[in-house]
Amino acid sequence: METLTEKTEGGAKANSPVPLLNPVEIEIIQIFVQFSRALGQPRSLAEIYGLLFISHEPLPMDTLIERLNLSKGSASQGLKYLQDLGAVQTVYVAGERRSHYKAVAELRNLAGRFLRRQILTPFEGGEIRLNRIAAQAQKLSGEQRKHINARVKMLRSWGRNVRRVLPFVLKILGDGI
Amino acid sequence: METLTEKTEGGAKANSPVPLLNPVEIEIIQIFVQFSRALGQPRSLAEIYGLLFISHEPLPMDTLIERLNLSKGSASQGLKYLQDLGAVQTVYVAGERRSHYKAVAELRNLAGRFLRRQILTPFEGGEIRLNRIAAQAQKLSGEQRKHINARVKMLRSWGRNVRRVLPFVLKILGDGI
DNA sequence: TATTTTGTTCAATATAAAATGAACAAAATA
DNA sequence: TATTTTGTTCATTTTATATTGAACAAAATA
């Protein structure tokens, strides 16, 4: 993940010698970055979520940009995505004009929305295709048709099982804390 | 996904007018391609698995290369990956020198190995980090330390829940067909 | 043994995805 | 109203990943 501390180049203007992130923040963010890779999500999302997760107070976008070394665009889009997912919420901070953000840390909600978006929705599109395939298959000769019908049946069953498993997953994830 | 039928360019040598894939194969492969995107896996894996899944007989690498328009490298690496995952097996075909491949179509096994690789392994690395973080946190002042300890506790709980949920998932996926 | 078939490896290339930052808009303040 | 602050959008650039294909190796056949 590259060092996340200020690179003090030997330039004219003295750079701030203070690290952008402390060791704890770095480790926490690395956990989320690693996990985001496993889920195929962009690193910037993990960085944003990670820093908000470990921060004891809500942070404005500027702070995220500065400390994570993000572009405005990434920060803005990343926060929007995380809000849509329900992983981040805005918080009103007295006397502050800027929106402040905090991590929503309920695994059940996070996982639920993510799984629904990522797994369930693609599976639903599949249903439509399976009907088309079943229709097509009837035009084919005996041997072929039989095999295709079996496969279609199997995919339908997979779909049912996946849909069936979600509520259980969410229940278990929601139980302990 | 681009049309997957032979592009009969008006060249000198007459191209085979026979489509590389029939409509049913195309639809099935599209289902797997769509799903692979959701899981962040390369398209070529989905194409290979999809064609083997719907084929009523085991296929050699050559056939996959030809019909899916893959390079040798992709086909070789893709088959290796799918075999490691347990999603594809080699089959002996009498009188044939080349290995033939077939799709392993048990959702339980597929999902199990995939989840273990993709989710569980990264989570385990996290445990080590959490211990380092917990140690670091003790150096900090009261307010901060309290919050970090709470977060570490939460992440540990997430890890437990994720590990706890896997057996249930596998059980349900293995039940119906 | 020489030749063909079959398959692997990996540096180079192509492709897809994420990040950037300039231009813009909306709202708050002076 | 003019100016500053805050945030969004999106064409361009960068980065990461997948794919290619030439070189290579191993095994089977002639």
Short mmCIF file of C-alpha atoms (C1' of nucleotides) in Angstrom, two decimals:
data_model
loop_
_atom_site.label_atom_id
_atom_site.label_comp_id
_atom_site.label_asym_id
_atom_site.label_seq_id
_atom_site.Cartn_x
_atom_site.Cartn_y
_atom_site.Cartn_z
CA MET A 1 0.00 0.00 0.00
CA GLU A 2 2.96 2.40 -0.15
CA THR A 3 3.84 4.38 2.88
CA LEU A 4 1.07 6.71 3.78
CA THR A 5 3.20 9.27 5.53
CA GLU A 6 4.14 12.65 4.16
CA LYS A 7 6.95 12.41 1.65
CA THR A 8 9.25 15.20 2.81
CA GLU A 9 11.09 16.03 -0.37
CA GLY A 10 14.09 18.24 0.11
CA GLY A 11 12.37 21.18 -1.55
CA ALA A 12 12.51 24.84 -0.59
CA LYS A 13 9.26 25.11 1.31
CA ALA A 14 9.47 23.07 4.48
CA ASN A 15 6.93 20.26 4.32
CA SER A 16 4.85 19.36 7.33
CA PRO A 17 6.84 16.69 9.15
CA VAL A 18 3.69 15.30 10.72
CA PRO A 19 2.60 11.94 9.27
CA LEU A 20 -0.71 12.06 7.46
CA LEU A 21 -1.84 8.85 9.12
CA ASN A 22 -0.78 7.26 12.38
CA PRO A 23 0.21 3.59 12.62
CA VAL A 24 -3.17 2.45 13.89
CA GLU A 25 -4.97 4.21 11.08
CA ILE A 26 -2.62 2.67 8.55
CA GLU A 27 -3.20 -0.85 9.85
CA ILE A 28 -6.97 -0.45 9.94
CA ILE A 29 -7.06 0.97 6.46
CA GLN A 30 -4.91 -1.88 5.23
CA ILE A 31 -7.45 -4.36 6.55
CA PHE A 32 -10.21 -2.70 4.59
CA VAL A 33 -8.04 -2.30 1.49
CA GLN A 34 -7.18 -5.96 1.53
CA PHE A 35 -10.81 -6.87 1.93
CA SER A 36 -11.91 -4.53 -0.83
CA ARG A 37 -9.50 -6.24 -3.20
CA ALA A 38 -11.04 -9.59 -2.33
CA LEU A 39 -14.44 -8.15 -3.16
CA GLY A 40 -13.22 -6.43 -6.30
CA GLN A 41 -13.96 -2.93 -5.01
CA PRO A 42 -11.78 0.11 -5.62
CA ARG A 43 -9.10 0.85 -3.07
CA SER A 44 -10.24 4.41 -2.54
CA LEU A 45 -13.54 3.18 -1.12
CA ALA A 46 -11.68 1.10 1.42
CA GLU A 47 -9.41 3.98 2.35
CA ILE A 48 -12.32 6.31 2.91
CA TYR A 49 -14.37 3.80 4.84
CA GLY A 50 -11.37 2.68 6.87
CA LEU A 51 -10.41 6.15 7.99
CA LEU A 52 -13.98 7.02 8.90
CA PHE A 53 -14.32 3.71 10.73
CA ILE A 54 -11.35 4.31 12.99
CA SER A 55 -11.86 8.04 13.42
CA HIS A 56 -13.53 8.93 16.72
CA GLU A 57 -15.22 11.93 15.16
CA PRO A 58 -16.99 12.55 11.84
CA LEU A 59 -14.72 13.97 9.13
CA PRO A 60 -15.38 16.43 6.30
CA MET A 61 -14.38 15.62 2.73
CA ASP A 62 -11.41 17.98 2.87
CA THR A 63 -9.82 15.99 5.65
CA LEU A 64 -10.21 12.74 3.75
CA ILE A 65 -8.66 14.33 0.66
CA GLU A 66 -5.75 15.67 2.63
CA ARG A 67 -4.97 12.71 4.84
CA LEU A 68 -5.59 9.97 2.26
CA ASN A 69 -4.06 11.95 -0.55
CA LEU A 70 -7.16 11.59 -2.71
CA SER A 71 -8.38 13.75 -5.54
CA LYS A 72 -11.56 15.73 -5.05
CA GLY A 73 -13.28 13.58 -7.64
CA SER A 74 -12.42 10.30 -5.96
CA ALA A 75 -13.48 11.58 -2.57
CA SER A 76 -16.77 12.93 -3.83
CA GLN A 77 -17.66 9.86 -5.85
CA GLY A 78 -16.42 7.49 -3.19
CA LEU A 79 -18.51 9.13 -0.48
CA LYS A 80 -21.55 9.09 -2.73
CA TYR A 81 -21.12 5.39 -3.44
CA LEU A 82 -20.62 4.56 0.23
CA GLN A 83 -23.67 6.59 1.17
CA ASP A 84 -25.78 4.80 -1.42
CA LEU A 85 -24.56 1.53 0.02
CA GLY A 86 -25.51 2.70 3.49
CA ALA A 87 -21.91 2.33 4.68
CA VAL A 88 -21.47 6.02 5.39
CA GLN A 89 -23.78 8.70 6.76
CA THR A 90 -23.57 12.45 6.92
CA VAL A 91 -23.56 14.01 10.34
CA TYR A 92 -24.44 17.55 11.30
CA VAL A 93 -21.63 19.26 13.16
CA ALA A 94 -22.53 22.48 14.98
CA GLY A 95 -20.91 25.60 13.56
CA GLU A 96 -19.62 23.80 10.49
CA ARG A 97 -20.74 24.45 6.96
CA ARG A 98 -19.24 21.36 5.43
CA SER A 99 -20.92 17.96 5.59
CA HIS A 100 -19.21 15.58 7.95
CA TYR A 101 -19.19 11.86 7.39
CA LYS A 102 -19.12 8.85 9.68
CA ALA A 103 -18.89 5.12 9.05
CA VAL A 104 -22.00 3.03 9.61
CA ALA A 105 -20.62 -0.04 11.29
CA GLU A 106 -23.40 -2.61 11.27
CA LEU A 107 -22.09 -5.65 9.46
CA ARG A 108 -25.58 -6.94 8.84
CA ASN A 109 -26.65 -3.88 6.86
CA LEU A 110 -23.38 -3.55 5.02
CA ALA A 111 -23.23 -7.14 3.95
CA GLY A 112 -26.92 -7.25 3.17
CA ARG A 113 -26.92 -4.34 0.78
CA PHE A 114 -23.67 -5.38 -0.78
CA LEU A 115 -24.80 -8.94 -1.41
CA ARG A 116 -28.12 -7.82 -2.78
CA ARG A 117 -26.44 -5.46 -5.23
CA GLN A 118 -23.61 -7.72 -6.17
CA ILE A 119 -25.12 -11.19 -6.20
CA LEU A 120 -28.88 -11.14 -6.21
CA THR A 121 -29.40 -8.60 -8.97
CA PRO A 122 -27.22 -10.42 -11.51
CA PHE A 123 -28.98 -13.69 -10.66
CA GLU A 124 -32.36 -12.15 -11.35
CA GLY A 125 -31.31 -11.14 -14.85
CA GLY A 126 -30.39 -14.77 -15.33
CA GLU A 127 -33.98 -15.91 -14.81
CA ILE A 128 -35.08 -14.13 -17.94
CA ARG A 129 -32.30 -15.72 -19.94
CA LEU A 130 -33.16 -19.16 -18.64
CA ASN A 131 -36.66 -18.87 -19.98
CA ARG A 132 -35.34 -17.95 -23.42
CA ILE A 133 -32.94 -20.88 -23.26
CA ALA A 134 -35.64 -23.32 -22.26
CA ALA A 135 -37.70 -22.19 -25.25
CA GLN A 136 -34.76 -22.48 -27.65
CA ALA A 137 -33.89 -25.91 -26.35
CA GLN A 138 -37.20 -27.41 -27.47
CA LYS A 139 -36.11 -26.96 -31.08
CA LEU A 140 -33.18 -29.31 -30.61
CA SER A 141 -32.92 -33.05 -31.00
CA GLY A 142 -33.53 -35.54 -28.19
CA GLU A 143 -30.05 -36.13 -26.73
CA GLN A 144 -29.04 -32.47 -26.76
CA ARG A 145 -32.38 -31.23 -25.51
CA LYS A 146 -32.32 -33.55 -22.57
CA HIS A 147 -28.93 -32.32 -21.43
CA ILE A 148 -29.79 -28.68 -21.86
CA ASN A 149 -33.03 -29.07 -19.96
CA ALA A 150 -31.11 -30.68 -17.11
CA ARG A 151 -28.65 -27.80 -17.05
CA VAL A 152 -31.38 -25.18 -17.09
CA LYS A 153 -33.06 -26.97 -14.24
CA MET A 154 -29.77 -26.95 -12.37
CA LEU A 155 -29.24 -23.22 -12.86
CA ARG A 156 -32.79 -22.53 -11.66
CA SER A 157 -32.01 -24.56 -8.58
CA TRP A 158 -28.80 -22.63 -7.99
CA GLY A 159 -30.75 -19.41 -8.18
CA ARG A 160 -33.29 -20.63 -5.65
CA ASN A 161 -30.56 -21.77 -3.28
CA VAL A 162 -28.70 -18.51 -3.46
CA ARG A 163 -31.88 -16.57 -2.74
CA ARG A 164 -32.69 -18.96 0.06
CA VAL A 165 -29.34 -18.55 1.72
CA LEU A 166 -29.36 -14.77 2.02
CA PRO A 167 -31.82 -14.41 4.91
CA PHE A 168 -29.80 -16.90 6.93
CA VAL A 169 -26.59 -15.09 6.23
CA LEU A 170 -28.09 -11.81 7.33
CA LYS A 171 -29.53 -13.33 10.46
CA ILE A 172 -26.21 -14.79 11.55
CA LEU A 173 -24.28 -11.65 10.68
CA GLY A 174 -26.74 -9.61 12.70
CA ASP A 175 -26.61 -11.78 15.82
CA GLY A 176 -23.45 -11.23 17.83
CA ILE A 177 -22.85 -7.46 18.04
CA MET B 1 -20.45 -9.42 -25.19
CA GLU B 2 -19.99 -8.90 -28.95
CA THR B 3 -21.48 -11.37 -31.34
CA LEU B 4 -19.83 -14.70 -30.89
CA THR B 5 -20.51 -15.98 -34.37
CA GLU B 6 -17.97 -16.28 -37.13
CA LYS B 7 -17.25 -12.96 -38.77
CA THR B 8 -17.34 -13.90 -42.45
CA GLU B 9 -15.12 -11.22 -43.92
CA GLY B 10 -15.25 -11.03 -47.69
CA GLY B 11 -11.75 -12.43 -48.02
CA ALA B 12 -10.46 -14.84 -50.64
CA LYS B 13 -10.63 -18.04 -48.64
CA ALA B 14 -14.23 -18.90 -47.91
CA ASN B 15 -14.81 -18.79 -44.17
CA SER B 16 -16.84 -21.46 -42.46
CA PRO B 17 -20.39 -20.14 -42.46
CA VAL B 18 -21.22 -22.19 -39.37
CA PRO B 19 -21.60 -20.12 -36.21
CA LEU B 20 -18.97 -20.84 -33.56
CA LEU B 21 -21.61 -20.94 -30.84
CA ASN B 22 -25.32 -21.68 -31.06
CA PRO B 23 -27.93 -19.44 -29.43
CA VAL B 24 -28.30 -21.63 -26.37
CA GLU B 25 -24.56 -21.67 -25.76
CA ILE B 26 -24.41 -17.92 -26.15
CA GLU B 27 -27.16 -17.35 -23.60
CA ILE B 28 -25.65 -19.74 -21.08
CA ILE B 29 -22.21 -18.22 -21.46
CA GLN B 30 -23.70 -14.76 -20.99
CA ILE B 31 -25.17 -15.84 -17.67
CA PHE B 32 -21.77 -16.95 -16.44
CA VAL B 33 -20.03 -13.90 -17.86
CA GLN B 34 -22.46 -11.60 -16.09
CA PHE B 35 -21.95 -13.48 -12.88
CA SER B 36 -18.18 -13.46 -13.22
CA ARG B 37 -18.27 -9.68 -13.53
CA ALA B 38 -20.25 -9.47 -10.30
CA LEU B 39 -17.57 -11.57 -8.62
CA GLY B 40 -14.72 -9.66 -10.20
CA GLN B 41 -13.43 -12.65 -12.13
CA PRO B 42 -12.04 -12.53 -15.68
CA ARG B 43 -14.47 -13.06 -18.50
CA SER B 44 -12.44 -15.83 -20.09
CA LEU B 45 -13.01 -18.03 -17.04
CA ALA B 46 -16.74 -17.59 -17.40
CA GLU B 47 -16.62 -18.36 -21.10
CA ILE B 48 -14.66 -21.55 -20.57
CA TYR B 49 -16.78 -22.73 -17.68
CA GLY B 50 -20.00 -21.78 -19.45
CA LEU B 51 -19.22 -23.71 -22.61
CA LEU B 52 -18.11 -26.78 -20.66
CA PHE B 53 -21.22 -26.51 -18.48
CA ILE B 54 -23.63 -26.60 -21.39
CA SER B 55 -21.67 -29.03 -23.54
CA HIS B 56 -23.03 -32.56 -23.37
CA GLU B 57 -19.53 -34.01 -23.87
CA PRO B 58 -16.08 -33.15 -22.49
CA LEU B 59 -14.08 -30.80 -24.70
CA PRO B 60 -10.36 -30.53 -25.42
CA MET B 61 -8.52 -27.23 -25.12
CA ASP B 62 -8.37 -26.81 -28.88
CA THR B 63 -12.12 -26.75 -29.16
CA LEU B 64 -12.39 -24.11 -26.45
CA ILE B 65 -9.76 -21.99 -28.19
CA GLU B 66 -11.52 -22.29 -31.52
CA ARG B 67 -15.12 -21.84 -30.45
CA LEU B 68 -14.51 -19.13 -27.85
CA ASN B 69 -11.85 -17.40 -29.87
CA LEU B 70 -9.35 -17.54 -27.04
CA SER B 71 -5.58 -17.49 -27.15
CA LYS B 72 -3.68 -20.62 -26.17
CA GLY B 73 -2.37 -18.83 -23.10
CA SER B 74 -5.78 -17.80 -21.83
CA ALA B 75 -7.20 -21.24 -22.36
CA SER B 76 -4.30 -22.97 -20.65
CA GLN B 77 -4.23 -20.62 -17.67
CA GLY B 78 -8.00 -20.48 -17.42
CA LEU B 79 -8.33 -24.25 -17.33
CA LYS B 80 -5.60 -24.49 -14.74
CA TYR B 81 -7.32 -21.93 -12.53
CA LEU B 82 -10.69 -23.63 -12.88
CA GLN B 83 -9.15 -27.00 -12.08
CA ASP B 84 -7.47 -25.61 -8.97
CA LEU B 85 -10.84 -24.23 -7.94
CA GLY B 86 -12.42 -27.62 -8.51
CA ALA B 87 -14.79 -26.17 -11.09
CA VAL B 88 -13.39 -28.23 -13.95
CA GLN B 89 -12.06 -31.76 -14.19
CA THR B 90 -10.13 -33.61 -16.84
CA VAL B 91 -11.81 -36.64 -18.36
CA TYR B 92 -10.19 -39.52 -20.17
CA VAL B 93 -11.62 -40.01 -23.63
CA ALA B 94 -10.82 -43.30 -25.35
CA GLY B 95 -8.58 -43.01 -28.38
CA GLU B 96 -7.79 -39.36 -27.72
CA ARG B 97 -4.39 -38.00 -26.83
CA ARG B 98 -5.55 -34.62 -25.68
CA SER B 99 -6.99 -33.98 -22.24
CA HIS B 100 -10.70 -33.37 -22.28
CA TYR B 101 -12.40 -31.14 -19.76
CA LYS B 102 -15.83 -31.10 -18.16
CA ALA B 103 -17.54 -28.70 -15.80
CA VAL B 104 -18.03 -29.79 -12.21
CA ALA B 105 -21.51 -28.59 -11.45
CA GLU B 106 -21.97 -28.90 -7.70
CA LEU B 107 -22.83 -25.45 -6.40
CA ARG B 108 -21.83 -26.39 -2.90
CA ASN B 109 -18.26 -27.21 -3.83
CA LEU B 110 -17.88 -24.33 -6.20
CA ALA B 111 -19.18 -21.75 -3.79
CA GLY B 112 -17.33 -23.28 -0.88
CA ARG B 113 -13.91 -23.17 -2.42
CA PHE B 114 -14.52 -19.77 -3.91
CA LEU B 115 -15.66 -18.25 -0.65
CA ARG B 116 -12.82 -19.79 1.29
CA ARG B 117 -10.25 -18.42 -1.16
CA GLN B 118 -11.87 -15.08 -1.63
CA ILE B 119 -13.30 -14.18 1.76
CA LEU B 120 -11.90 -16.34 4.52
CA THR B 121 -8.23 -16.10 3.63
CA PRO B 122 -8.14 -12.28 3.59
CA PHE B 123 -10.02 -12.23 6.89
CA GLU B 124 -7.42 -14.43 8.51
CA GLY B 125 -4.64 -12.02 7.58
CA GLY B 126 -6.71 -9.39 9.35
CA GLU B 127 -6.46 -11.20 12.69
CA ILE B 128 -2.71 -10.66 12.77
CA ARG B 129 -3.15 -6.97 12.06
CA LEU B 130 -5.78 -6.61 14.76
CA ASN B 131 -3.33 -7.87 17.37
CA ARG B 132 -0.75 -5.33 16.28
CA ILE B 133 -3.38 -2.60 16.39
CA ALA B 134 -4.55 -3.58 19.86
CA ALA B 135 -0.95 -3.35 21.07
CA GLN B 136 -0.39 0.05 19.43
CA ALA B 137 -3.63 1.40 20.85
CA GLN B 138 -2.47 0.98 24.44
CA LYS B 139 0.07 3.76 23.88
CA LEU B 140 -2.66 6.28 23.17
CA SER B 141 -4.59 8.55 25.48
CA GLY B 142 -7.87 7.60 27.15
CA GLU B 143 -10.53 8.89 24.76
CA GLN B 144 -8.78 7.68 21.62
CA ARG B 145 -7.81 4.35 23.10
CA LYS B 146 -11.34 3.60 24.14
CA HIS B 147 -12.68 4.18 20.66
CA ILE B 148 -9.98 2.15 18.98
CA ASN B 149 -10.46 -0.74 21.37
CA ALA B 150 -14.16 -0.72 20.58
CA ARG B 151 -13.44 -0.80 16.87
CA VAL B 152 -10.96 -3.63 17.18
CA LYS B 153 -13.49 -5.56 19.18
CA MET B 154 -16.04 -4.94 16.46
CA LEU B 155 -13.75 -6.16 13.71
CA ARG B 156 -12.98 -9.30 15.69
CA SER B 157 -16.68 -9.89 16.02
CA TRP B 158 -17.17 -9.39 12.29
CA GLY B 159 -14.50 -11.98 11.63
CA ARG B 160 -16.17 -14.48 13.95
CA ASN B 161 -19.54 -13.94 12.34
CA VAL B 162 -18.21 -14.36 8.84
CA ARG B 163 -16.52 -17.60 9.81
CA ARG B 164 -19.65 -18.73 11.58
CA VAL B 165 -21.84 -18.11 8.57
CA LEU B 166 -19.90 -20.16 6.05
CA PRO B 167 -20.95 -23.65 7.19
CA PHE B 168 -24.58 -22.59 7.07
CA VAL B 169 -24.20 -21.19 3.60
CA LEU B 170 -22.59 -24.40 2.38
CA LYS B 171 -25.26 -26.52 4.00
CA ILE B 172 -28.09 -24.64 2.34
CA LEU B 173 -26.35 -24.52 -1.03
CA GLY B 174 -25.81 -28.25 -0.85
CA ASP B 175 -29.39 -29.15 0.08
CA GLY B 176 -31.73 -28.86 -2.89
CA ILE B 177 -30.11 -30.70 -5.88
"C1'" DT C 1 16.44 -40.00 -33.39
"C1'" DA C 2 13.59 -36.51 -35.90
"C1'" DT C 3 9.03 -34.80 -36.12
"C1'" DT C 4 4.56 -33.79 -34.74
"C1'" DT C 5 1.25 -33.00 -31.19
"C1'" DT C 6 -0.05 -31.03 -26.95
"C1'" DG C 7 0.39 -27.96 -23.51
"C1'" DT C 8 2.91 -24.30 -20.39
"C1'" DT C 9 5.21 -20.00 -19.32
"C1'" DC C 10 5.93 -15.34 -19.35
"C1'" DA C 11 7.30 -10.75 -21.46
"C1'" DA C 12 4.74 -7.65 -24.19
"C1'" DT C 13 0.35 -5.67 -25.35
"C1'" DA C 14 -4.44 -4.56 -25.06
"C1'" DT C 15 -8.34 -3.65 -22.29
"C1'" DA C 16 -11.04 -2.26 -18.52
"C1'" DA C 17 -11.39 0.24 -14.35
"C1'" DA C 18 -10.12 3.82 -11.20
"C1'" DA C 19 -8.21 8.27 -10.22
"C1'" DT C 20 -7.39 12.86 -11.55
"C1'" DG C 21 -8.32 17.67 -11.93
"C1'" DA C 22 -10.37 21.41 -14.50
"C1'" DA C 23 -14.72 23.28 -15.38
"C1'" DC C 24 -18.88 23.97 -13.53
"C1'" DA C 25 -22.88 24.71 -10.22
"C1'" DA C 26 -25.11 25.73 -5.88
"C1'" DA C 27 -25.24 27.70 -1.67
"C1'" DA C 28 -23.48 30.72 1.92
"C1'" DT C 29 -21.42 34.91 3.14
"C1'" DA C 30 -19.61 39.67 2.65
"C1'" DT D 1 -24.61 41.48 -6.28
"C1'" DA D 2 -19.74 39.86 -6.03
"C1'" DT D 3 -16.97 36.58 -3.75
"C1'" DT D 4 -15.78 32.64 -1.30
"C1'" DT D 5 -16.74 28.01 0.12
"C1'" DT D 6 -18.27 23.52 -0.83
"C1'" DG D 7 -19.20 19.95 -3.65
"C1'" DT D 8 -20.28 17.51 -8.36
"C1'" DT D 9 -19.45 15.99 -13.04
"C1'" DC D 10 -17.04 14.10 -16.60
"C1'" DA D 11 -13.29 14.00 -20.32
"C1'" DT D 12 -8.65 12.68 -19.85
"C1'" DT D 13 -4.92 10.14 -17.79
"C1'" DT D 14 -3.14 6.62 -15.06
"C1'" DT D 15 -3.04 2.17 -13.17
"C1'" DA D 16 -4.14 -2.54 -12.69
"C1'" DT D 17 -5.59 -6.64 -14.87
"C1'" DA D 18 -6.45 -9.79 -18.50
"C1'" DT D 19 -5.08 -11.49 -22.84
"C1'" DT D 20 -1.98 -12.55 -26.33
"C1'" DG D 21 1.40 -15.15 -28.78
"C1'" DA D 22 6.15 -16.50 -29.35
"C1'" DA D 23 9.43 -19.36 -27.24
"C1'" DC D 24 9.90 -23.32 -24.90
"C1'" DA D 25 9.30 -28.15 -22.95
"C1'" DA D 26 7.45 -32.77 -22.63
"C1'" DA D 27 5.48 -36.56 -24.47
"C1'" DA D 28 3.90 -39.39 -28.28
"C1'" DT D 29 4.56 -41.01 -32.77
"C1'" DA D 30 6.98 -41.97 -37.21
#
